[in-house]
C-alpha cells in the first residue's frame, strides 16, 4: 500500500516534467504462490506456481527501480520464501529471501512484502529458497534493463529469453526423504530438461534424427508445447540465458551457425568472446549475441544438453523460427550435438575464457582474510552429507539475520568454523576418515574487509569421483581470480595463477573436479549471506556456509521478517531490533 | 525441561509415601515428527511418522495424569500440530492442537510443548490437524486408564487395541490440490483400510474365500504384516476401537461369535448392549467386550468393511489368534461379511441404540440458545465446497485463540454467522441457488450457557445424494439428544424425539442422509473450539464452524502458541496476553 502510494506520488510529481521517464520506478507486484497441477514435459504433477503460472511471471525492470512484491503464501501447510538471485540487496538484507537465514518463512495465508532495488542491469532470476521448493517449480525470470538514458555496451535488434531448468517426476517430498534416508536414495538424473518451463518427456521434436525416439506431437496450448523463438533474418539478437536446474549442468548450442558472442555473465558485462557452444551451470546467467545469418528458408534447433554427469536425460530442444517460416517447421538437419558430458577440458576452456569487460572495477590488490573451504562428501551416522571443512551445514529454527541482530545467545554454536582445512588433506582420494559433523558454518566478516575464498574440490566417497559444484554467493558479486588443479597450496605458483587485472565479476563460480577456484569480495554489504553449492540436493545435504557480515551495521529489520522462533519470543519479551 | 523437573519433584516428594502411586503423574514424552518411507499396505509411500514409527507411539496414562509432549517438527518446510482427540483440554485450550484455531503451527525445527490433563478414562487418539496431515499418517492411540484406586464399571481379562484408518496411495499434496481445483478432482475411495497402520493392497489374507483375489504372503517384519491379536480361550477382552479414517465409515465384525458388548463410546461409559457388528465413523471411539468362547482349535477373522459409500475398498482383516494356535493359522471359514454399504437402517439401529450408562450426568433440561446448522454442498466460482448455513469455513492466517484473546480487530469478519438457515429450505433437493460464500464461521458463546446444536443434513449438488457426516466437537463432550428424518422443524413432534433422560455423552455424532441430529452442551470451557465434519476432505472443503467460548475467561496463553501472524506483531508492539 505504501509502495503503491509512493509510485502514485512519483507519477504525480513527474506530471509536469519532461525527463520524468528517467526517474526510477517502484514496480508493484501482487503474487500468490500455490500448488497446482501442471504438465511441464507432458507428464502431469503438482508443482508450485505463482498466480496460476509456471514458471512464475517474468519481472522486467530498469536499473535503479524498486521492486515491490507482495507475496501471499497460498500453500496449505508449507512456508515459502523467494530469493532474487543475483540482486545484491544492498541495504535490504531482509529481502534476500532465504528461509532460516535472512527471514522467517512466510506462513500459509500470510503475505510478506519484498522491497528491494535492482541497481544493476542484467539477466537474473528468482526462485524458492526453502527446502527443495526451487525444484518444485518455484522460479521465474528477472530482467533488468539499463536505466533510461543509459546504453548497453553492445547493440542488438531483439531479445529472446531462455530460462533453463531440469525436471523430476518424483515429488520434492519424496526426493528430500530419500536424500535424508540411510541408505540414501539419490534423486538420479532428471526426467526432462525444460526451456521456459516446457519440455518433452518420452518423445523428441527431432525424432527423425534421434534413433529410437518417438516424434512429439507438436503444438497446441499444452503446457509442454515446444518453445518457438521467432526471429527475423539478418538481425542480431540478445539471448538471455539463465539456469535454475536442480542438478544438471547444461550446454547450449544453436543451429549450424554456432557463433555465440558472450557479453554478460551474472549481471556483469564481460569482454566479448565468440564460442560454438556454451556451458551453463545451475545459478549462472548469461547474455549472448546471435546473428541470424543462416539460410532463412529453414528454422534451426536450439539444443540444451547435460554436462558433467552421464547424460541419461534427453536434450531439450527449441525452435529458432526464421520468420516468415511457420513456427513448427522442423529443421531438416539434426540438432547440434552438445559436447560430450565428460569433456572437462571443453568446460574449462569456456569458463576460464570469461574476463571482465574493460571498465569493470578491478579487485583490491590484496585481501585481509583468506577462507579456504574444502568440499567433501562424508557420512554422518550412515547418512551421506556434503561438508565444508568437515562440517555439514544445518540451518537453525530461527533465521540468523534476526537472531544475530538481536544478539541472541542461542544464535550461534560456540565454535566458529575453521578458515582452513589444513594442507595435509589428500584431495585425490576418498576421505581417510569419512565421518563428518554438523554445525552452523557461520563465518563472521568484519565490515569493509577484503575476503578471499578458495573453494577446494576433492574426491567424493567413491574412488575416482569428483563432481562439479557451482557455488553461489548471496549479497555480492565476487571477482573470480582463478582456477587451479589439485590442492591449493597458497604458494607462489598458485598466486601466479590468479588474475588481478581483469577477473570477471560474478555471483556463481564452479569448482572443477579435483580443482580449486579462488574468489575475492569486499565485505561492504551488511547482512547474513548464504554461500552454497547451487545444486539443490547438495545444499539439502549440507553443502554451504553462511557469511555474517557487519551485523552491527544492518539497518532496522522489518518485524515481519523476524516474526518467528527465538526472535519473535525476544521481541515479545521487550527486546528491540 | 520444566515438566521434567516437575516430574522429578513429584517422584522425590513421593519417595517416603506409601500411596504415592495413586498420585497423578506427569508423563513426559519427546517426539519428533518427520517424513519417512513406509509401506502400510505393502505399497511404499512417504508418510508422516513420529519417532520413526507409524502409527505414532501409543500414549498410555491414568485419569488425572498430565501429559507433556515436547513435539519437535522435523518436517522440512511444513508446519505441524497434534490434536488430542476427545481430550477436553479444560483450562488449556492452547494445547488443543488445531492450527489456525488454537495455536500457531509449529515451524520446522521448532519444538512446542503440549501439556494437558487427561481427566477422564477412555479410548482416545491423537492426530494432525493442519491441512490434511492426518491423512498423511500423523496419528496414534491415546488410552487413559482409570485412576489408581478406581475401577472400570465392567470386568475383563485383557485388552486389544484397534486403531483403524484408511489409506490412499496418492500424496496429500495431490489430494489437496485436486479438491481445490476446478473442476474438482475427488480423492475417490481409499486403496486400503488399515488396522494399527497395517493393511494389504492388491491381495487378501482370505483369498480362499474371496474370488478373484490373490493370497497375501503373510508374516515377517514388514510394515504390512497382518495384525495378530493374541487371546486365551474363554476369557473376556476389552477391544478398544477408534477410527481416524480420512473418508471411510467402517463396520467391524468378528469371527462366528458376533457377540460384542458395547460399553464405552468416545471416552464415556454407555449402557451395555450386545451387537453382531458395529459401525465406527471417523472420529468415533468405542470399547466393546468380547468373550473368547469359540472353538479354540481355530483362529478367527476380525473384519473391517466400508459403510455408506460404494465399497471399492477391500475389507481389512486381522487374526484373532486363539493361543496356543500359531498366529498365522488362517481360519478355515470365511471372514464375517459386514453389512451392505447402503444398509442405512442397520446403521441407524446401531447408532441410536447408544445410551448413557446409569450415573452419567444428564443434560440441563432446557437450553439458552439453539444453533441450527444446515449442511450443504455448494459451489464457489466453480469450486465445490461444503457449507454451513451457506458459508464455507476458511481459516485465518492468525489463529483465533490468540487474536480473540488480544481483541485484535482483524480477528473476525464483521458479520456473525447465522444461528438458523430458515425453515423454507428444501433438504430433499439440490440447492436451488448452489452458490456459497466463505467466512470465518465463528459463533461466540457466552460462559456457562447451555447450547443446542441441530445439525441438518440435506441433498448434495447431485440429485438423490445425501451423505453421512460425522461431526466432531473440540473442548467438549455433548449429549446426543436425538436423531430425526427430513427437515428439523423445532415443533412438538421434533421435541418428542429428544431424549433428555439418558442421552449418551460423546464428542462425535453423525448426521444420517436427509436427517438431523440434535446435540446439547454447556459452554463451560473457555477457549476456541472447532466443530467440524471429521471427514478430512470435507473439512478441507469448508465443512466446519468455530465456537469462541468465554474468551475473557481464557487463562494466560503461552507465547509459543501465538508466536505468528497478527498476534506476534501485536505482542512485539507491546500488547500483552
PDB file of N, CA and C in Angstrom, chain B residues 400-461:
ATOM      1  N   UNK B 400      -7.226 -18.119  15.965  1.00  0.00           N
ATOM      2  CA  UNK B 400      -8.271 -17.397  16.679  1.00  0.00           C
ATOM      3  C   UNK B 400      -7.986 -17.209  18.161  1.00  0.00           C
ATOM      4  N   UNK B 401      -7.468 -18.232  18.815  1.00  0.00           N
ATOM      5  CA  UNK B 401      -7.357 -18.154  20.273  1.00  0.00           C
ATOM      6  C   UNK B 401      -6.560 -16.910  20.667  1.00  0.00           C
ATOM      7  N   UNK B 402      -5.420 -16.709  20.004  1.00  0.00           N
ATOM      8  CA  UNK B 402      -4.600 -15.544  20.319  1.00  0.00           C
ATOM      9  C   UNK B 402      -5.227 -14.242  19.875  1.00  0.00           C
ATOM     10  N   UNK B 403      -5.762 -14.233  18.666  1.00  0.00           N
ATOM     11  CA  UNK B 403      -6.262 -12.956  18.135  1.00  0.00           C
ATOM     12  C   UNK B 403      -7.524 -12.509  18.879  1.00  0.00           C
ATOM     13  N   UNK B 404      -8.346 -13.461  19.297  1.00  0.00           N
ATOM     14  CA  UNK B 404      -9.534 -13.088  20.060  1.00  0.00           C
ATOM     15  C   UNK B 404      -9.153 -12.676  21.479  1.00  0.00           C
ATOM     16  N   UNK B 405      -8.201 -13.402  22.052  1.00  0.00           N
ATOM     17  CA  UNK B 405      -7.753 -13.051  23.410  1.00  0.00           C
ATOM     18  C   UNK B 405      -7.182 -11.642  23.431  1.00  0.00           C
ATOM     19  N   UNK B 406      -6.434 -11.305  22.394  1.00  0.00           N
ATOM     20  CA  UNK B 406      -5.833  -9.964  22.332  1.00  0.00           C
ATOM     21  C   UNK B 406      -6.828  -8.928  21.825  1.00  0.00           C
ATOM     22  N   UNK B 407      -8.009  -9.396  21.424  1.00  0.00           N
ATOM     23  CA  UNK B 407      -9.012  -8.456  20.931  1.00  0.00           C
ATOM     24  C   UNK B 407      -8.598  -7.755  19.656  1.00  0.00           C
ATOM     25  N   UNK B 408      -7.877  -8.453  18.800  1.00  0.00           N
ATOM     26  CA  UNK B 408      -7.437  -7.824  17.552  1.00  0.00           C
ATOM     27  C   UNK B 408      -8.632  -7.582  16.640  1.00  0.00           C
ATOM     28  N   UNK B 409      -8.664  -6.429  16.070  1.00  0.00           N
ATOM     29  CA  UNK B 409      -9.803  -6.055  15.218  1.00  0.00           C
ATOM     30  C   UNK B 409      -9.868  -6.919  13.970  1.00  0.00           C
ATOM     31  N   UNK B 410      -8.708  -7.408  13.560  1.00  0.00           N
ATOM     32  CA  UNK B 410      -8.658  -8.203  12.337  1.00  0.00           C
ATOM     33  C   UNK B 410      -9.153  -9.627  12.551  1.00  0.00           C
ATOM     34  N   UNK B 411      -9.439  -9.985  13.807  1.00  0.00           N
ATOM     35  CA  UNK B 411      -9.683 -11.399  14.104  1.00  0.00           C
ATOM     36  C   UNK B 411     -10.954 -11.930  13.446  1.00  0.00           C
ATOM     37  N   UNK B 412     -12.000 -11.136  13.469  1.00  0.00           N
ATOM     38  CA  UNK B 412     -13.269 -11.624  12.941  1.00  0.00           C
ATOM     39  C   UNK B 412     -13.772 -10.730  11.821  1.00  0.00           C
ATOM     40  N   UNK B 413     -14.453 -11.348  10.864  1.00  0.00           N
ATOM     41  CA  UNK B 413     -15.162 -10.545   9.875  1.00  0.00           C
ATOM     42  C   UNK B 413     -16.354  -9.901  10.569  1.00  0.00           C
ATOM     43  N   UNK B 414     -16.854  -8.856   9.981  1.00  0.00           N
ATOM     44  CA  UNK B 414     -17.890  -8.059  10.652  1.00  0.00           C
ATOM     45  C   UNK B 414     -19.146  -8.883  10.938  1.00  0.00           C
ATOM     46  N   UNK B 415     -19.629  -9.610   9.946  1.00  0.00           N
ATOM     47  CA  UNK B 415     -20.900 -10.319  10.097  1.00  0.00           C
ATOM     48  C   UNK B 415     -20.710 -11.618  10.882  1.00  0.00           C
ATOM     49  N   UNK B 416     -21.536 -11.852  11.874  1.00  0.00           N
ATOM     50  CA  UNK B 416     -21.530 -13.133  12.594  1.00  0.00           C
ATOM     51  C   UNK B 416     -22.375 -14.126  11.806  1.00  0.00           C
ATOM     52  N   UNK B 417     -21.973 -15.404  11.822  1.00  0.00           N
ATOM     53  CA  UNK B 417     -22.765 -16.396  11.077  1.00  0.00           C
ATOM     54  C   UNK B 417     -24.139 -16.581  11.723  1.00  0.00           C
ATOM     55  N   UNK B 418     -25.069 -17.015  10.908  1.00  0.00           N
ATOM     56  CA  UNK B 418     -26.465 -17.107  11.342  1.00  0.00           C
ATOM     57  C   UNK B 418     -26.693 -18.321  12.243  1.00  0.00           C
ATOM     58  N   UNK B 419     -27.621 -18.179  13.207  1.00  0.00           N
ATOM     59  CA  UNK B 419     -27.990 -19.274  14.109  1.00  0.00           C
ATOM     60  C   UNK B 419     -29.015 -20.214  13.482  1.00  0.00           C
ATOM     61  N   UNK B 420     -29.504 -19.828  12.309  1.00  0.00           N
ATOM     62  CA  UNK B 420     -30.503 -20.696  11.666  1.00  0.00           C
ATOM     63  C   UNK B 420     -30.445 -20.505  10.163  1.00  0.00           C
ATOM     64  N   UNK B 421     -30.930 -21.482   9.436  1.00  0.00           N
ATOM     65  CA  UNK B 421     -30.905 -21.405   7.974  1.00  0.00           C
ATOM     66  C   UNK B 421     -32.280 -21.104   7.423  1.00  0.00           C
ATOM     67  N   UNK B 422     -33.257 -21.004   8.277  1.00  0.00           N
ATOM     68  CA  UNK B 422     -34.606 -20.721   7.787  1.00  0.00           C
ATOM     69  C   UNK B 422     -35.353 -21.997   7.470  1.00  0.00           C
ATOM     70  N   UNK B 423     -36.622 -21.994   7.746  1.00  0.00           N
ATOM     71  CA  UNK B 423     -37.418 -23.219   7.620  1.00  0.00           C
ATOM     72  C   UNK B 423     -37.799 -23.544   6.176  1.00  0.00           C
ATOM     73  N   UNK B 424     -37.607 -22.596   5.276  1.00  0.00           N
ATOM     74  CA  UNK B 424     -38.120 -22.788   3.915  1.00  0.00           C
ATOM     75  C   UNK B 424     -37.228 -23.688   3.071  1.00  0.00           C
ATOM     76  N   UNK B 425     -36.005 -23.942   3.534  1.00  0.00           N
ATOM     77  CA  UNK B 425     -35.051 -24.693   2.726  1.00  0.00           C
ATOM     78  C   UNK B 425     -35.537 -26.126   2.493  1.00  0.00           C
ATOM     79  N   UNK B 426     -35.506 -26.560   1.272  1.00  0.00           N
ATOM     80  CA  UNK B 426     -35.943 -27.915   0.936  1.00  0.00           C
ATOM     81  C   UNK B 426     -34.743 -28.858   0.976  1.00  0.00           C
ATOM     82  N   UNK B 427     -34.667 -29.649   2.062  1.00  0.00           N
ATOM     83  CA  UNK B 427     -33.483 -30.503   2.249  1.00  0.00           C
ATOM     84  C   UNK B 427     -33.483 -31.707   1.316  1.00  0.00           C
ATOM     85  N   UNK B 428     -34.580 -31.925   0.604  1.00  0.00           N
ATOM     86  CA  UNK B 428     -34.682 -33.132  -0.223  1.00  0.00           C
ATOM     87  C   UNK B 428     -34.162 -32.924  -1.640  1.00  0.00           C
ATOM     88  N   UNK B 429     -33.814 -31.684  -1.965  1.00  0.00           N
ATOM     89  CA  UNK B 429     -33.364 -31.390  -3.336  1.00  0.00           C
ATOM     90  C   UNK B 429     -32.007 -30.692  -3.321  1.00  0.00           C
ATOM     91  N   UNK B 430     -31.315 -30.728  -4.465  1.00  0.00           N
ATOM     92  CA  UNK B 430     -30.071 -29.956  -4.550  1.00  0.00           C
ATOM     93  C   UNK B 430     -30.376 -28.480  -4.294  1.00  0.00           C
ATOM     94  N   UNK B 431     -29.396 -27.735  -3.812  1.00  0.00           N
ATOM     95  CA  UNK B 431     -29.660 -26.329  -3.509  1.00  0.00           C
ATOM     96  C   UNK B 431     -30.192 -25.591  -4.732  1.00  0.00           C
ATOM     97  N   UNK B 432     -31.254 -24.812  -4.524  1.00  0.00           N
ATOM     98  CA  UNK B 432     -31.866 -24.036  -5.602  1.00  0.00           C
ATOM     99  C   UNK B 432     -30.835 -23.079  -6.190  1.00  0.00           C
ATOM    100  N   UNK B 433     -30.179 -22.343  -5.304  1.00  0.00           N
ATOM    101  CA  UNK B 433     -29.057 -21.493  -5.709  1.00  0.00           C
ATOM    102  C   UNK B 433     -27.808 -22.106  -5.116  1.00  0.00           C
ATOM    103  N   UNK B 434     -26.992 -22.761  -5.943  1.00  0.00           N
ATOM    104  CA  UNK B 434     -25.882 -23.536  -5.373  1.00  0.00           C
ATOM    105  C   UNK B 434     -24.696 -22.682  -4.927  1.00  0.00           C
ATOM    106  N   UNK B 435     -24.735 -21.366  -5.149  1.00  0.00           N
ATOM    107  CA  UNK B 435     -23.567 -20.549  -4.856  1.00  0.00           C
ATOM    108  C   UNK B 435     -23.404 -20.282  -3.364  1.00  0.00           C
ATOM    109  N   UNK B 436     -22.197 -20.458  -2.882  1.00  0.00           N
ATOM    110  CA  UNK B 436     -21.927 -20.236  -1.477  1.00  0.00           C
ATOM    111  C   UNK B 436     -20.988 -19.052  -1.309  1.00  0.00           C
ATOM    112  N   UNK B 437     -20.710 -18.721  -0.076  1.00  0.00           N
ATOM    113  CA  UNK B 437     -19.727 -17.687   0.238  1.00  0.00           C
ATOM    114  C   UNK B 437     -18.745 -18.293   1.232  1.00  0.00           C
ATOM    115  N   UNK B 438     -17.658 -17.590   1.485  1.00  0.00           N
ATOM    116  CA  UNK B 438     -16.735 -18.065   2.514  1.00  0.00           C
ATOM    117  C   UNK B 438     -16.799 -17.116   3.708  1.00  0.00           C
ATOM    118  N   UNK B 439     -16.393 -17.610   4.845  1.00  0.00           N
ATOM    119  CA  UNK B 439     -16.420 -16.780   6.045  1.00  0.00           C
ATOM    120  C   UNK B 439     -15.702 -17.478   7.165  1.00  0.00           C
ATOM    121  N   UNK B 440     -15.656 -16.811   8.317  1.00  0.00           N
ATOM    122  CA  UNK B 440     -14.894 -17.398   9.422  1.00  0.00           C
ATOM    123  C   UNK B 440     -15.742 -18.370  10.242  1.00  0.00           C
ATOM    124  N   UNK B 441     -17.081 -18.271  10.123  1.00  0.00           N
ATOM    125  CA  UNK B 441     -17.990 -19.192  10.835  1.00  0.00           C
ATOM    126  C   UNK B 441     -17.738 -19.247  12.340  1.00  0.00           C
ATOM    127  N   UNK B 442     -17.373 -18.098  12.941  1.00  0.00           N
ATOM    128  CA  UNK B 442     -17.135 -18.084  14.379  1.00  0.00           C
ATOM    129  C   UNK B 442     -18.422 -17.750  15.138  1.00  0.00           C
ATOM    130  N   UNK B 443     -18.883 -18.682  15.953  1.00  0.00           N
ATOM    131  CA  UNK B 443     -20.020 -18.456  16.847  1.00  0.00           C
ATOM    132  C   UNK B 443     -19.466 -18.096  18.223  1.00  0.00           C
ATOM    133  N   UNK B 444     -19.884 -16.954  18.733  1.00  0.00           N
ATOM    134  CA  UNK B 444     -19.401 -16.502  20.039  1.00  0.00           C
ATOM    135  C   UNK B 444     -20.367 -17.011  21.103  1.00  0.00           C
ATOM    136  N   UNK B 445     -19.867 -17.807  22.038  1.00  0.00           N
ATOM    137  CA  UNK B 445     -20.722 -18.414  23.075  1.00  0.00           C
ATOM    138  C   UNK B 445     -20.441 -17.775  24.428  1.00  0.00           C
ATOM    139  N   UNK B 446     -21.509 -17.470  25.157  1.00  0.00           N
ATOM    140  CA  UNK B 446     -21.333 -16.893  26.494  1.00  0.00           C
ATOM    141  C   UNK B 446     -21.084 -17.995  27.521  1.00  0.00           C
ATOM    142  N   UNK B 447     -20.331 -17.628  28.539  1.00  0.00           N
ATOM    143  CA  UNK B 447     -19.910 -18.593  29.552  1.00  0.00           C
ATOM    144  C   UNK B 447     -21.101 -19.229  30.251  1.00  0.00           C
ATOM    145  N   UNK B 448     -20.999 -20.535  30.382  1.00  0.00           N
ATOM    146  CA  UNK B 448     -21.961 -21.321  31.150  1.00  0.00           C
ATOM    147  C   UNK B 448     -23.374 -21.348  30.577  1.00  0.00           C
ATOM    148  N   UNK B 449     -23.527 -20.875  29.346  1.00  0.00           N
ATOM    149  CA  UNK B 449     -24.827 -21.042  28.710  1.00  0.00           C
ATOM    150  C   UNK B 449     -24.936 -22.464  28.170  1.00  0.00           C
ATOM    151  N   UNK B 450     -26.173 -22.917  28.095  1.00  0.00           N
ATOM    152  CA  UNK B 450     -26.424 -24.234  27.509  1.00  0.00           C
ATOM    153  C   UNK B 450     -26.800 -24.036  26.045  1.00  0.00           C
ATOM    154  N   UNK B 451     -26.067 -24.754  25.193  1.00  0.00           N
ATOM    155  CA  UNK B 451     -26.213 -24.535  23.760  1.00  0.00           C
ATOM    156  C   UNK B 451     -26.741 -25.811  23.112  1.00  0.00           C
ATOM    157  N   UNK B 452     -27.791 -25.657  22.340  1.00  0.00           N
ATOM    158  CA  UNK B 452     -28.247 -26.763  21.490  1.00  0.00           C
ATOM    159  C   UNK B 452     -27.738 -26.539  20.078  1.00  0.00           C
ATOM    160  N   UNK B 453     -27.283 -27.605  19.475  1.00  0.00           N
ATOM    161  CA  UNK B 453     -26.903 -27.535  18.068  1.00  0.00           C
ATOM    162  C   UNK B 453     -27.732 -28.574  17.329  1.00  0.00           C
ATOM    163  N   UNK B 454     -28.400 -28.131  16.296  1.00  0.00           N
ATOM    164  CA  UNK B 454     -29.105 -29.067  15.429  1.00  0.00           C
ATOM    165  C   UNK B 454     -28.371 -29.109  14.100  1.00  0.00           C
ATOM    166  N   UNK B 455     -27.794 -30.259  13.826  1.00  0.00           N
ATOM    167  CA  UNK B 455     -27.126 -30.470  12.540  1.00  0.00           C
ATOM    168  C   UNK B 455     -28.161 -30.969  11.555  1.00  0.00           C
ATOM    169  N   UNK B 456     -28.318 -30.250  10.470  1.00  0.00           N
ATOM    170  CA  UNK B 456     -29.334 -30.601   9.481  1.00  0.00           C
ATOM    171  C   UNK B 456     -28.659 -31.053   8.196  1.00  0.00           C
ATOM    172  N   UNK B 457     -28.897 -32.278   7.817  1.00  0.00           N
ATOM    173  CA  UNK B 457     -28.365 -32.765   6.552  1.00  0.00           C
ATOM    174  C   UNK B 457     -29.291 -32.362   5.408  1.00  0.00           C
ATOM    175  N   UNK B 458     -28.809 -32.474   4.191  1.00  0.00           N
ATOM    176  CA  UNK B 458     -29.589 -32.063   3.031  1.00  0.00           C
ATOM    177  C   UNK B 458     -29.081 -32.802   1.808  1.00  0.00           C
ATOM    178  N   UNK B 459     -29.729 -32.537   0.689  1.00  0.00           N
ATOM    179  CA  UNK B 459     -29.269 -33.117  -0.568  1.00  0.00           C
ATOM    180  C   UNK B 459     -28.013 -32.384  -1.015  1.00  0.00           C
ATOM    181  N   UNK B 460     -27.064 -33.141  -1.566  1.00  0.00           N
ATOM    182  CA  UNK B 460     -25.831 -32.541  -2.091  1.00  0.00           C
ATOM    183  C   UNK B 460     -26.114 -31.895  -3.461  1.00  0.00           C
ATOM    184  N   UNK B 461     -25.106 -31.586  -4.218  1.00  0.00           N
ATOM    185  CA  UNK B 461     -25.308 -30.926  -5.522  1.00  0.00           C
ATOM    186  C   UNK B 461     -26.006 -31.865  -6.515  1.00  0.00           C
TER     187      UNK B 461
END
